Coordinates of C-alpha atoms in Angstrom, one line a residue:
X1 CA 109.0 96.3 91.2
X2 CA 110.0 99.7 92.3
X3 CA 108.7 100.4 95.7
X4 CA 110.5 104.0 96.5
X5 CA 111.0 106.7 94.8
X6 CA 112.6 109.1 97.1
X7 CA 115.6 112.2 97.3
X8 CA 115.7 113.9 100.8
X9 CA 118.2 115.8 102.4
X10 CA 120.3 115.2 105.9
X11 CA 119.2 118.2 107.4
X12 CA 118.2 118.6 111.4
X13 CA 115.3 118.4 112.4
X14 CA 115.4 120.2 115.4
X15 CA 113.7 123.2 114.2
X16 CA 110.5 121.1 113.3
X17 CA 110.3 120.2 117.1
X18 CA 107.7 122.9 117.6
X19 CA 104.3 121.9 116.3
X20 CA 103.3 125.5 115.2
X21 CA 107.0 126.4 113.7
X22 CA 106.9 124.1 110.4
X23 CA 107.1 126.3 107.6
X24 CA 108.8 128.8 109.7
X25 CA 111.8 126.1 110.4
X26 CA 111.7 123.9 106.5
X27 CA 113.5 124.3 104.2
X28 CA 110.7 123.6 101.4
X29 CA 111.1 122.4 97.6
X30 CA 111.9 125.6 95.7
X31 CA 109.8 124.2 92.6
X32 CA 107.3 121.4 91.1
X33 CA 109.1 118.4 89.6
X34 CA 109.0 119.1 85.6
X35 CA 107.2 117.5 83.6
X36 CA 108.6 115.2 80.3
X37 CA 106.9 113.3 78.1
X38 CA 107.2 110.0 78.4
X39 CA 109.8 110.4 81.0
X40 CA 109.4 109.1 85.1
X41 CA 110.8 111.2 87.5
X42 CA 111.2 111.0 91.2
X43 CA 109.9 112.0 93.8
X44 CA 111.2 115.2 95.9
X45 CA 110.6 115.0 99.5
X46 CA 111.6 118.5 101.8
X47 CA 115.4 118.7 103.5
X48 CA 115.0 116.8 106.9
X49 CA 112.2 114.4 105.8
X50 CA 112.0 111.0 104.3
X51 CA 109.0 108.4 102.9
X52 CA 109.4 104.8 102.9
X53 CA 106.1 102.8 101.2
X54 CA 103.9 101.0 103.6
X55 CA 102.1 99.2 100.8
X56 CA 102.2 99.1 97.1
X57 CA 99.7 98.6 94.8
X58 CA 101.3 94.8 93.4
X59 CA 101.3 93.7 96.9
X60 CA 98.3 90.8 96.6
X61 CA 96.3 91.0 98.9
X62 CA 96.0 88.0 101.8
X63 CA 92.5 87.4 101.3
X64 CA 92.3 88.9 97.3
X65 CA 89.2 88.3 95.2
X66 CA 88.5 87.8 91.4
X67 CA 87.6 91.6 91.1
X68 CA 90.2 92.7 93.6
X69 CA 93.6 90.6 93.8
X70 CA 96.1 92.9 94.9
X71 CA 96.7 96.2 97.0
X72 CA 95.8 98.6 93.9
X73 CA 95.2 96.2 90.6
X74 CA 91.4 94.9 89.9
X75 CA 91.5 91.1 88.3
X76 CA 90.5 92.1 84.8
X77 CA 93.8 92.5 83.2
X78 CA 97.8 92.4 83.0
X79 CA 99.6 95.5 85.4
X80 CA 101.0 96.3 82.2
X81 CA 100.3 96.4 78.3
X82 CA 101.8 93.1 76.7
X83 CA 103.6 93.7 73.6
X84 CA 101.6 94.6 70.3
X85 CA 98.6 94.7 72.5
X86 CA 96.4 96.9 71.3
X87 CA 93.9 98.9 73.0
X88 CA 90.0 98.6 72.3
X89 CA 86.4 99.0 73.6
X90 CA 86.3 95.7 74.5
X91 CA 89.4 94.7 75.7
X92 CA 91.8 96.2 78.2
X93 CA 95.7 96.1 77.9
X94 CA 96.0 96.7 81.2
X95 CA 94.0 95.9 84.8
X96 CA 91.5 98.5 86.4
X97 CA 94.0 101.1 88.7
X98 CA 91.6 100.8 91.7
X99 CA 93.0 104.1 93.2
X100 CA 93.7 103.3 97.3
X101 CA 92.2 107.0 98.4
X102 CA 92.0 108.9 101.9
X103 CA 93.9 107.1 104.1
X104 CA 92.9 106.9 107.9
X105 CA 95.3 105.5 110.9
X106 CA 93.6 103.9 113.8
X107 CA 95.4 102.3 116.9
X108 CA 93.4 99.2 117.9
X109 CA 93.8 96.4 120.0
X110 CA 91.8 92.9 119.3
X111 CA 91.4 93.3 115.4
X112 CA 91.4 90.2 113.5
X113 CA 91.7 89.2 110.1
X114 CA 90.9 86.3 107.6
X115 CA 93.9 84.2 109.2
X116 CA 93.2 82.6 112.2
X117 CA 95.0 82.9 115.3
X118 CA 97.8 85.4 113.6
X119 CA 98.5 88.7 115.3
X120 CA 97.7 91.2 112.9
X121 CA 99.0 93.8 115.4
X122 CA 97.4 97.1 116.7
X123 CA 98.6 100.0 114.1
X124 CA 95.9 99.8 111.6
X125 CA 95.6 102.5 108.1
X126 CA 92.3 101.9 105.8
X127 CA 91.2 103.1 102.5
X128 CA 89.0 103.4 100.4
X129 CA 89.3 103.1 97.0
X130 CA 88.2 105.5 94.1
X131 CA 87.7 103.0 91.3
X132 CA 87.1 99.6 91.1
X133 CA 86.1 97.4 87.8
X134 CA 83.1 97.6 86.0
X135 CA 80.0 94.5 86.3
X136 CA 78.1 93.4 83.7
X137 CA 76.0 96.6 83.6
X138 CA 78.6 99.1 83.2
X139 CA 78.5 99.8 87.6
X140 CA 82.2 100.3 88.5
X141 CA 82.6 98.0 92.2
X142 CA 84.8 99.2 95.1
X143 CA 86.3 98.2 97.5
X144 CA 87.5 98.7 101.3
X145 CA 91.3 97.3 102.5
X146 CA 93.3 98.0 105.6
X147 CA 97.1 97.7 105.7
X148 CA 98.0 96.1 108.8
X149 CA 101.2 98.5 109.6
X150 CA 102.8 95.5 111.9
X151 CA 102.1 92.6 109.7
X152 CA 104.6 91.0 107.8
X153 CA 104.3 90.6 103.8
X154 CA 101.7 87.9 103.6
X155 CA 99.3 89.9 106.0
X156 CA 100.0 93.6 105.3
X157 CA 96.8 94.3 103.4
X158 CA 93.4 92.9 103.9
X159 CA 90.6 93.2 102.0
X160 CA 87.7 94.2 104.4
X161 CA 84.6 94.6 102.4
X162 CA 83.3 94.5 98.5
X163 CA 79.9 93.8 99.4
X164 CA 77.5 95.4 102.4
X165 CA 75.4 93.6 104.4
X166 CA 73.0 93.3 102.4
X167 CA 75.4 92.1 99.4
X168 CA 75.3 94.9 97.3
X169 CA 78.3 95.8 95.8
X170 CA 80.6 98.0 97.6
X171 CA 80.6 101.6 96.1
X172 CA 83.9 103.4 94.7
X173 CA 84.9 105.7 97.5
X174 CA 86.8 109.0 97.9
X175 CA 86.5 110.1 101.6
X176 CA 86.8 108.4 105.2
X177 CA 87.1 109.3 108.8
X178 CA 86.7 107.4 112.1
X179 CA 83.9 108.8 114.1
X180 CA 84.4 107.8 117.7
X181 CA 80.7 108.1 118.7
X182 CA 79.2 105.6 117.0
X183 CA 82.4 103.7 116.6
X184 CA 82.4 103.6 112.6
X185 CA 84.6 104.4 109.8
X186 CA 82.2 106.2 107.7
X187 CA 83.1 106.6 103.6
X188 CA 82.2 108.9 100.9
X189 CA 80.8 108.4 97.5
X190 CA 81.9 110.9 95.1
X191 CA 78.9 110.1 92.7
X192 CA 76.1 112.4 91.5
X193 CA 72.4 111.1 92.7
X194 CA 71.4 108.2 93.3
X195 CA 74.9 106.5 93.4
X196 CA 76.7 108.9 95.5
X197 CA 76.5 109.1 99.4
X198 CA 77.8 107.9 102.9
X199 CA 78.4 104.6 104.0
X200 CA 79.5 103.2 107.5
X201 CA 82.2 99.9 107.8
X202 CA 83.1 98.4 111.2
X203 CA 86.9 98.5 112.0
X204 CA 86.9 94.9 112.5
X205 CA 87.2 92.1 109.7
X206 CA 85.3 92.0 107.9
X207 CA 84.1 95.3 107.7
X208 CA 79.8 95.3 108.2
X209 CA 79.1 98.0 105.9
X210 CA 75.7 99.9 105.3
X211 CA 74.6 102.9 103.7
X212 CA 73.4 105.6 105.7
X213 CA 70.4 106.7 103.0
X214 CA 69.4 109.8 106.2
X215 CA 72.2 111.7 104.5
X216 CA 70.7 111.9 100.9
X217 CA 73.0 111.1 97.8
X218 CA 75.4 113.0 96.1
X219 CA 79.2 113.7 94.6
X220 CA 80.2 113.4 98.7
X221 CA 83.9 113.7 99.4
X222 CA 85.4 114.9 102.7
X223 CA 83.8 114.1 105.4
X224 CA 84.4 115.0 109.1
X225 CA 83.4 114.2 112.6
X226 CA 82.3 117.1 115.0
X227 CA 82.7 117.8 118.9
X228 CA 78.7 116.9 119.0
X229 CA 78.8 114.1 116.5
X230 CA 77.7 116.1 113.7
X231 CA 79.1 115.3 110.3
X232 CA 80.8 117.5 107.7
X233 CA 80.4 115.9 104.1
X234 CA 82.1 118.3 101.4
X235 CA 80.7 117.8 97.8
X236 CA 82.4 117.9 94.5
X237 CA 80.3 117.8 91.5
X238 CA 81.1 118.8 87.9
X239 CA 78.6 120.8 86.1
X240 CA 77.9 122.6 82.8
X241 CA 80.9 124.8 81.4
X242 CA 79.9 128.6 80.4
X243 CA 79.2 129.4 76.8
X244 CA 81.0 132.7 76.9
X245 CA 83.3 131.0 79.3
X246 CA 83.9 127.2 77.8
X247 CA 87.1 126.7 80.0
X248 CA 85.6 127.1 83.1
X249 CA 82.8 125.7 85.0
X250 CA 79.5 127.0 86.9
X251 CA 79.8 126.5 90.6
X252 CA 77.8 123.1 91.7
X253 CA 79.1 121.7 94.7
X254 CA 77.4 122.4 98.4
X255 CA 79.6 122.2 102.0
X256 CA 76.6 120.0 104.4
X257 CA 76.5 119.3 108.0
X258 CA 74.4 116.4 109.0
X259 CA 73.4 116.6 112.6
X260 CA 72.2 113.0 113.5
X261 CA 69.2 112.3 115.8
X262 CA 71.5 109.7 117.7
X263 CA 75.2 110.2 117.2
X264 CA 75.9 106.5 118.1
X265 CA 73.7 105.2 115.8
X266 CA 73.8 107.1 112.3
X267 CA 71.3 104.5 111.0
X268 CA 68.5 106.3 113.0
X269 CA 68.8 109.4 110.7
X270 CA 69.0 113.5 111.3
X271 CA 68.8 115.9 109.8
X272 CA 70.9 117.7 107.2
X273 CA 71.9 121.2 106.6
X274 CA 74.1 122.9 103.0
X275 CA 75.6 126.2 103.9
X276 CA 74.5 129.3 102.4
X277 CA 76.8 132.4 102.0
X278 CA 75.6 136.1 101.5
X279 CA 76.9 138.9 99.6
X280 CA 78.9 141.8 101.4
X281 CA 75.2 143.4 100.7
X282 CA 73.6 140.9 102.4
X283 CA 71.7 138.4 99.6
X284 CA 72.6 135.4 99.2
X285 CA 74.7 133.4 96.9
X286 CA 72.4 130.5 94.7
X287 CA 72.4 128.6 91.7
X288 CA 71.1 129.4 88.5
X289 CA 69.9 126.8 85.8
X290 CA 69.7 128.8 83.5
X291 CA 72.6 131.2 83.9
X292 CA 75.5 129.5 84.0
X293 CA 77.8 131.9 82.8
X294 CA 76.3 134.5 85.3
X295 CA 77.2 132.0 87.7
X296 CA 80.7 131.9 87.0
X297 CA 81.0 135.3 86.6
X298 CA 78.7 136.4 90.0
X299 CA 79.6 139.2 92.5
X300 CA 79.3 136.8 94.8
X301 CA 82.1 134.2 93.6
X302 CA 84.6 137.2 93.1
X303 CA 83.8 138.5 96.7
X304 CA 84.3 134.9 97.8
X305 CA 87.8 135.0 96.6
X306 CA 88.9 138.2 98.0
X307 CA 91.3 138.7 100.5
X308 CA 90.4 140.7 103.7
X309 CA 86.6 140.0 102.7
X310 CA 84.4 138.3 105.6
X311 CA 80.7 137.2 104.3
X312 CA 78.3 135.7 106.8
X313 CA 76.7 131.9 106.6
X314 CA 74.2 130.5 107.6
X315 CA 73.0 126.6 107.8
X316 CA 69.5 126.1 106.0
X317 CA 68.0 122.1 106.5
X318 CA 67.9 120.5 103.1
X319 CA 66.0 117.4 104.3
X320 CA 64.9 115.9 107.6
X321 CA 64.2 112.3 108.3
X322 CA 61.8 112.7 111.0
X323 CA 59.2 114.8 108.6
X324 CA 60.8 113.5 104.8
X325 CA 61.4 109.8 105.7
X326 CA 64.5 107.6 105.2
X327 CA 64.3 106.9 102.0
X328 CA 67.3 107.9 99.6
X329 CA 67.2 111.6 98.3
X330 CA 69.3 113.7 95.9
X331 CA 71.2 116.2 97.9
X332 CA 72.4 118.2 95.7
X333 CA 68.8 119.1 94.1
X334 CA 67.3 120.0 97.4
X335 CA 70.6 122.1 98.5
X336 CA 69.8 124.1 95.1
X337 CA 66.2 124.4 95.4
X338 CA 66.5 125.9 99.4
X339 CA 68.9 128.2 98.5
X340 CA 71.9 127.0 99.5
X341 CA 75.3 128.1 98.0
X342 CA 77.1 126.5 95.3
X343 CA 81.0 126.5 95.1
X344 CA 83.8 125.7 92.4
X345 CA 84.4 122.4 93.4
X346 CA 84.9 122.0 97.3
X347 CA 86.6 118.4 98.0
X348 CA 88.2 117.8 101.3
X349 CA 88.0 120.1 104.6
X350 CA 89.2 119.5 108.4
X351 CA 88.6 121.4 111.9
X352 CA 91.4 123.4 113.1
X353 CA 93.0 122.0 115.9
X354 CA 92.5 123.8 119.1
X355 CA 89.4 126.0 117.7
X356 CA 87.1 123.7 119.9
X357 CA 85.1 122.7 116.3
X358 CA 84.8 126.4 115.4
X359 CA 86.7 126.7 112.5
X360 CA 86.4 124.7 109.8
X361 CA 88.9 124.6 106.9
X362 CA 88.2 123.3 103.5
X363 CA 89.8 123.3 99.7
X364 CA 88.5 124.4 96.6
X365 CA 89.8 122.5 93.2
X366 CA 88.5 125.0 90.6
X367 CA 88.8 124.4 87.1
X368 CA 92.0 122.5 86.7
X369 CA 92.7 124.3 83.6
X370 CA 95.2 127.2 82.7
X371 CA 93.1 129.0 80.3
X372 CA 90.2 129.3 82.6
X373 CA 88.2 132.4 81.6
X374 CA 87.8 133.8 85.0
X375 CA 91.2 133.6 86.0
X376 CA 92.1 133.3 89.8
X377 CA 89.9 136.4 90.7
X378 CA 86.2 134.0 90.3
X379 CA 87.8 130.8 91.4
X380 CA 89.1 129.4 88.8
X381 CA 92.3 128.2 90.2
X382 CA 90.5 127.1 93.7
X383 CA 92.0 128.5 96.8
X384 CA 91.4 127.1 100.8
X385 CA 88.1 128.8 102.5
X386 CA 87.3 129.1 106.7
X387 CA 84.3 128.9 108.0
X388 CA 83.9 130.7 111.3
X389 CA 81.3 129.9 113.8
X390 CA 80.7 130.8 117.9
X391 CA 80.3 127.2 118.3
X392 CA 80.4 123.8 116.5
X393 CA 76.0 123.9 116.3
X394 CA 75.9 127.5 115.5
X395 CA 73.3 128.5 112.8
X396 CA 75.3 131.4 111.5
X397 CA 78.7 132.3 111.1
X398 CA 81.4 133.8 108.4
X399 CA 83.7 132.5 105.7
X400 CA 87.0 134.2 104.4
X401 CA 89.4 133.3 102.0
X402 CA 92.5 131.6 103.3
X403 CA 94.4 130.9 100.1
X404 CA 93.7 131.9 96.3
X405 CA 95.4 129.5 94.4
X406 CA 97.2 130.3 90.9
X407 CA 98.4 128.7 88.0
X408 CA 100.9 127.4 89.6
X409 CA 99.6 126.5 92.9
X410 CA 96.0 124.5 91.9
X411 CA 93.8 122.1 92.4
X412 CA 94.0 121.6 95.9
X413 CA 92.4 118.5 97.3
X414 CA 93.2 116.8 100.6
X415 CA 94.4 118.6 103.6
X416 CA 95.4 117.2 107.1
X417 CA 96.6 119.7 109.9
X418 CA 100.4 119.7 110.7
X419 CA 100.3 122.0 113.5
X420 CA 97.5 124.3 115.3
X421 CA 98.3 126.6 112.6
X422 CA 99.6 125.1 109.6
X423 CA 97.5 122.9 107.3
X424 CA 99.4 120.8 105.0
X425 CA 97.0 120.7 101.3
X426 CA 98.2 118.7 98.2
X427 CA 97.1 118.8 94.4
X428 CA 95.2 116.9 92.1
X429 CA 95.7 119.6 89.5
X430 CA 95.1 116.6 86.9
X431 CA 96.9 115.7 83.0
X432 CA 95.8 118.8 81.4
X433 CA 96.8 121.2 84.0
X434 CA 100.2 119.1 84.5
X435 CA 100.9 119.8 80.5
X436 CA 100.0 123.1 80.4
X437 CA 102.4 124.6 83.7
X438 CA 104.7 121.5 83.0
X439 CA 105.3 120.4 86.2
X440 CA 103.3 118.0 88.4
X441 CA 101.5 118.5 91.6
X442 CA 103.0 119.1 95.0
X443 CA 102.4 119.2 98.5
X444 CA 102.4 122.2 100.7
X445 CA 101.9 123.5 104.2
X446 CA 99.7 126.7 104.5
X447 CA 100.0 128.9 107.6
X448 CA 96.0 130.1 108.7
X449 CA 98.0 133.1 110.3
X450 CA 100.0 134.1 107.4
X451 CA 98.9 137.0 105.3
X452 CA 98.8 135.3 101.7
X453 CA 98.1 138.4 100.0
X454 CA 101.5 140.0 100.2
X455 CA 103.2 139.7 96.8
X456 CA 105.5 136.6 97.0
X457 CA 104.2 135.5 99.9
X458 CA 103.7 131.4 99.1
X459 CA 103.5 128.4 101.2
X460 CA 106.3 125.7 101.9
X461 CA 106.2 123.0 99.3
X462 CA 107.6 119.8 101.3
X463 CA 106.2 117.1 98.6
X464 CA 107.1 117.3 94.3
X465 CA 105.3 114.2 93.2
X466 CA 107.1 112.7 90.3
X467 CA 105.5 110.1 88.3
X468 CA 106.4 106.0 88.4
X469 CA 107.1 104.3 85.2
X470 CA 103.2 102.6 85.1
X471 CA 101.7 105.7 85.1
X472 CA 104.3 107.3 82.3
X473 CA 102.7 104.2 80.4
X474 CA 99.5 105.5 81.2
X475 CA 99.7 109.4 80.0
X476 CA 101.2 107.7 76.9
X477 CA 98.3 104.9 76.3
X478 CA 95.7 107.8 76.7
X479 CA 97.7 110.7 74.8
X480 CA 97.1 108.1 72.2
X481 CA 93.4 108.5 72.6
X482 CA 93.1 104.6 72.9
X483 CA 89.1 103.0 72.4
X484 CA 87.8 102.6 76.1
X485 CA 91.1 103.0 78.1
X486 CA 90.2 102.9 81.6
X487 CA 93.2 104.6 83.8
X488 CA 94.3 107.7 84.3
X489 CA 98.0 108.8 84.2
X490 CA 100.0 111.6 85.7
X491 CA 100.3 110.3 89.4
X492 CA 98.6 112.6 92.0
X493 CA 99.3 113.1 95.5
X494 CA 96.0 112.2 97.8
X495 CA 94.6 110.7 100.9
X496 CA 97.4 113.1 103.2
X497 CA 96.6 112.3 106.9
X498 CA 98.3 113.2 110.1
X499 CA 97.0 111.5 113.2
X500 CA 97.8 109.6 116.6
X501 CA 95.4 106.9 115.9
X502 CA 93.3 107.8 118.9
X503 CA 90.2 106.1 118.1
X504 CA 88.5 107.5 121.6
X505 CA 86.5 110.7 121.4
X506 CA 89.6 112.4 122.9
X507 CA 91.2 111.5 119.5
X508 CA 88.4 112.9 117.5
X509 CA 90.3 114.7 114.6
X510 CA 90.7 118.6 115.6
X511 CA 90.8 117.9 119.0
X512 CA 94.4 118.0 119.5
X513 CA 97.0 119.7 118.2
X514 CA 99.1 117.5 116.0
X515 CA 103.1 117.1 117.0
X516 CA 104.3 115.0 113.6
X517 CA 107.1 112.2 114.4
X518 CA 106.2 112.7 118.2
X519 CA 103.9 111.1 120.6
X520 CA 102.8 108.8 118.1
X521 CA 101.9 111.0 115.6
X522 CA 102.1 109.8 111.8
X523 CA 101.9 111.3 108.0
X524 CA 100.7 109.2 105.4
X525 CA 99.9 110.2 101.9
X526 CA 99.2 107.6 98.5
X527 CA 101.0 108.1 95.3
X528 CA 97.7 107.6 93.1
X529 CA 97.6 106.0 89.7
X530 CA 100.3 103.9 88.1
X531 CA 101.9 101.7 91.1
X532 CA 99.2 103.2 93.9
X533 CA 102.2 103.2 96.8
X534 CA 101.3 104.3 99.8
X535 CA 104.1 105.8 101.9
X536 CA 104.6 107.1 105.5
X537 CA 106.4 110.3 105.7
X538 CA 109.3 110.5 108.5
X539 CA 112.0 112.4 110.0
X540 CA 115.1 112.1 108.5
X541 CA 117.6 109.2 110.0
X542 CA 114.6 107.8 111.6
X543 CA 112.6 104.9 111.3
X544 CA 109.0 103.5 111.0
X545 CA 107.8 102.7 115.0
X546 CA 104.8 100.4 115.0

């Protein structure tokens, strides 16, 4: 079992003691790890900075199931193809890659576990994870874990939850935050209506988990916490590709804000909001059914991702329980149908530290494909977005374009702030991107004040993912186009996160500035697919303080 996969540098760190100077003082990656066929590579971490795994996907978990034994395997097969097995419909050569996604750290005192009377410690990170095994009727299960940072090998990971309190099945989940009002980790459904949405767990074990159906059902990813309780939920949801444009795809995803009638208690319901952006002429930016290329192609998605333009937003309710009831409600369909604007993908966003809740920042995958039509110019590459607002609750405000990602520099996904300033973003560009620039994705840390449209101006890379010999096995088991193969391969970097593990509302994410390796202050980020390690990120020379 190969648990690191690491090449870092012995340079000081003493110009990374400021928390707004990162890129300015790095040192970052001058290029993507390449990529071979059928070949693992290492990792690449940034001069001055280490990883060291925190969990890996064979660890078993202490309190494993039937459907979910260890850290990042589901119980229906081998961690690896036998020999001569061949793969079929029917049967699997290898076990379910469950996918261990955003990570969040919490520092709590009094949490339990399935052992009795052991001390499972206070430095606590959970995930969610993306995919899970498939019942009976084809419905792929999830599952919720926590690795218990202080615990020794027996303990480190816990399963929390698989079924809610009602004993439904857990759903596969993508996004998760702490929200310190109503004292919940709430998690995200990436799943078109009626299988998407947001669900709630308790931090203790076993996690008491129930949906919240007030904030309708949909591909939901991201998902933040506001100064007033609010909740940001960013979508991603695939939709039709263009005729005259087959390689890239109409915008379909909405950016929501779900203000809740009683921010310790989400159960009660609220009311929720999609953002609509207008043209520089003032008319705004909606989807059209039956103009999908015109879509792609709009005045308003080129505007959107232009530098130096500044279009005004505004919030427009989608659905509110107090007048449309609690039952579940497609999202997505009712953002269309009030006007709201769509986007190329939007998956993860986070409030800029210091801004008191007024800026919000947020990625933008794209098409994940080099011979997208529309080039970088409509979005096809992605790119990072601000919205702007006079406060956290304000009904209007502007959105500019932080980033417009290239070829080379694509389908961004999570982001965690490193700084005031400095945002650090990682890809999920996917296999066919990967083959067609020939590298895999990367890390980087992207300055809000730098001006991005200056020729050769890029951010710092600190992060070349590589790719771990299971998931090698993987790209090759699919490039075979195997009958009903169930994993993906080329690892991705996800679930990036940068916290103190305040779980008070003083440690709401955005609130303060983050000061990495100091004052408590942590980086995680998973390896996904193949071995699904989890590392934390350090300073060179130092070690992990629990």
């Amino acid at each position: 079992m190969r648990l690191k996969r690491t090449l870092f540098a012995s340079a000081s760190l003493a110009a990374l003691a400021s928390a707004s100077a990162f890129a300015a003082g790095m040192t970052g990656l001058p290029q993507a790890v390449e990529k071979v066929d059928g070949v693992p590579s290492a990792n690449m971490i940034a001069p001055g900075l280490i990883e060291v795994p925190v969990a890996s996907g064979m660890m078993k978990l202490e309190n494993g199931s039937g459907a979910f034994p260890y850290y990042g395997f589901a119980g229906d097969g081998d961690m690896m193809p036998a020999y001569a097995d061949v793969q079929t419909k029917d049967m699997h050569v290898e076990a379910t890659k469950t996918e261990p996604d955003k990570n969040t750290y919490l520092v709590m005192t009094g949490l339990g576990g399935p052992t009795a009377g052991y001390d499972y410690g206070t430095h606590f990170l959970y995930q969610g994870h993306e995919v899970g095994p498939e019942d009976p009727d084809g419905h792929a299960l999830g599952v919720i874990t926590r690795i218990n940072l202080d615990a020794d090998a027996a303990h480190r990971v816990t399963l929390m939850a698989e079924k809610d309190v009602d004993g439904a099945p857990v759903p596969t989940i993508d996004g998760s935050v702490w929200d310190p009002f109503a004292k919940q980790l709430l998690f995200s459904a990436e799943m078109s209506a009626p299988d998407g949405g947001i669900w709630q767990g308790t931090a203790e074990f076993p996690s008491k988990v129930v949906r919240l159906t007030g904030m309708g059902s949909a591909g939901y990813e991201g998902i933040q916490v506001d100064k007033n309780g609010a909740i940001w939920i960013v979508e991603d949801d695939d939709d039709k590709k263009g005729k005259d444009n087959p390689h890239s795809k109409q915008p379909n995803s909405f950016v929501y804000r779900f203000v809740p009638k009683d921010k310790t208690d989400l159960t009660k319901g609220g009311k929720l909001e999609a953002l609509q952006i207008m043209t520089a002429d003032g008319q705004p930016i909606t989807f059209h059914a039956d103009a999908v290329d015109a879509d792609i192609t709009s005045e308003g998605m080129k505007q959107l991702h232009t530098y130096g333009t500044s279009l005004k937003t505004a919030w427009v309710v989608v659905h509110d329980t107090d007048t449309d009831g609690m039952e579940p409600f497609a999202a997505n369909d009712l953002a269309k149908a009030k006007g709201a604007t769509p986007m190329k993908r939007p998956e993860n966003g986070q409030f800029r530290p210091g801004s008191d809740f007024k800026e919000f920042a947020f990625t933008e995958t794209g098409d994940t494909n080099a011979t997208t039509e529309v080039g970088a110019a409509y979005g096809g590459f992605g790119g990072i977005l601000k919205i702007s607002q006079a406060s956290a609750d304000a009904d209007e405000g502007t959105i500019s374009l932080v980033y417009l990602s290239d070829e080379a520099h694509s389908g961004f996904d999570n982001l965690s702030f490193w700084s005031a300033d400095e945002v650090v973003v990682v890809e999920d560009a996917g296999d066919t991107l990967h083959s067609q620039r020939h590298a895999y994705d990367s890390a980087y840390v992207v300055d809000l004040t730098a001006d991005y449209s200056k020729p050769g101006t890029q951010p710092a890379r600190i992060i070349a993912i590589g790719r771990d010999p299971l998931s090698t096995i993987d790209t090759m088991i699919g490039a075979a186009k195997a009958e009903g193969f169930q994993n993906e391969g080329d690892n991705e970097i996800t679930g990036i996160h940068i916290s103190d593990g305040d779980p008070t509302e003083a440690g709401l994410i955005g609130t303060k500035a983050p000061t990495p390796f100091q004052g408590g202050w942590r980086v995680f980020y998973t390896q996904e697919h193949g071995e699904n390690t989890t590392f934390e990120v350090l300073s060179a020379g130092a070690s992990a303080t629990n």
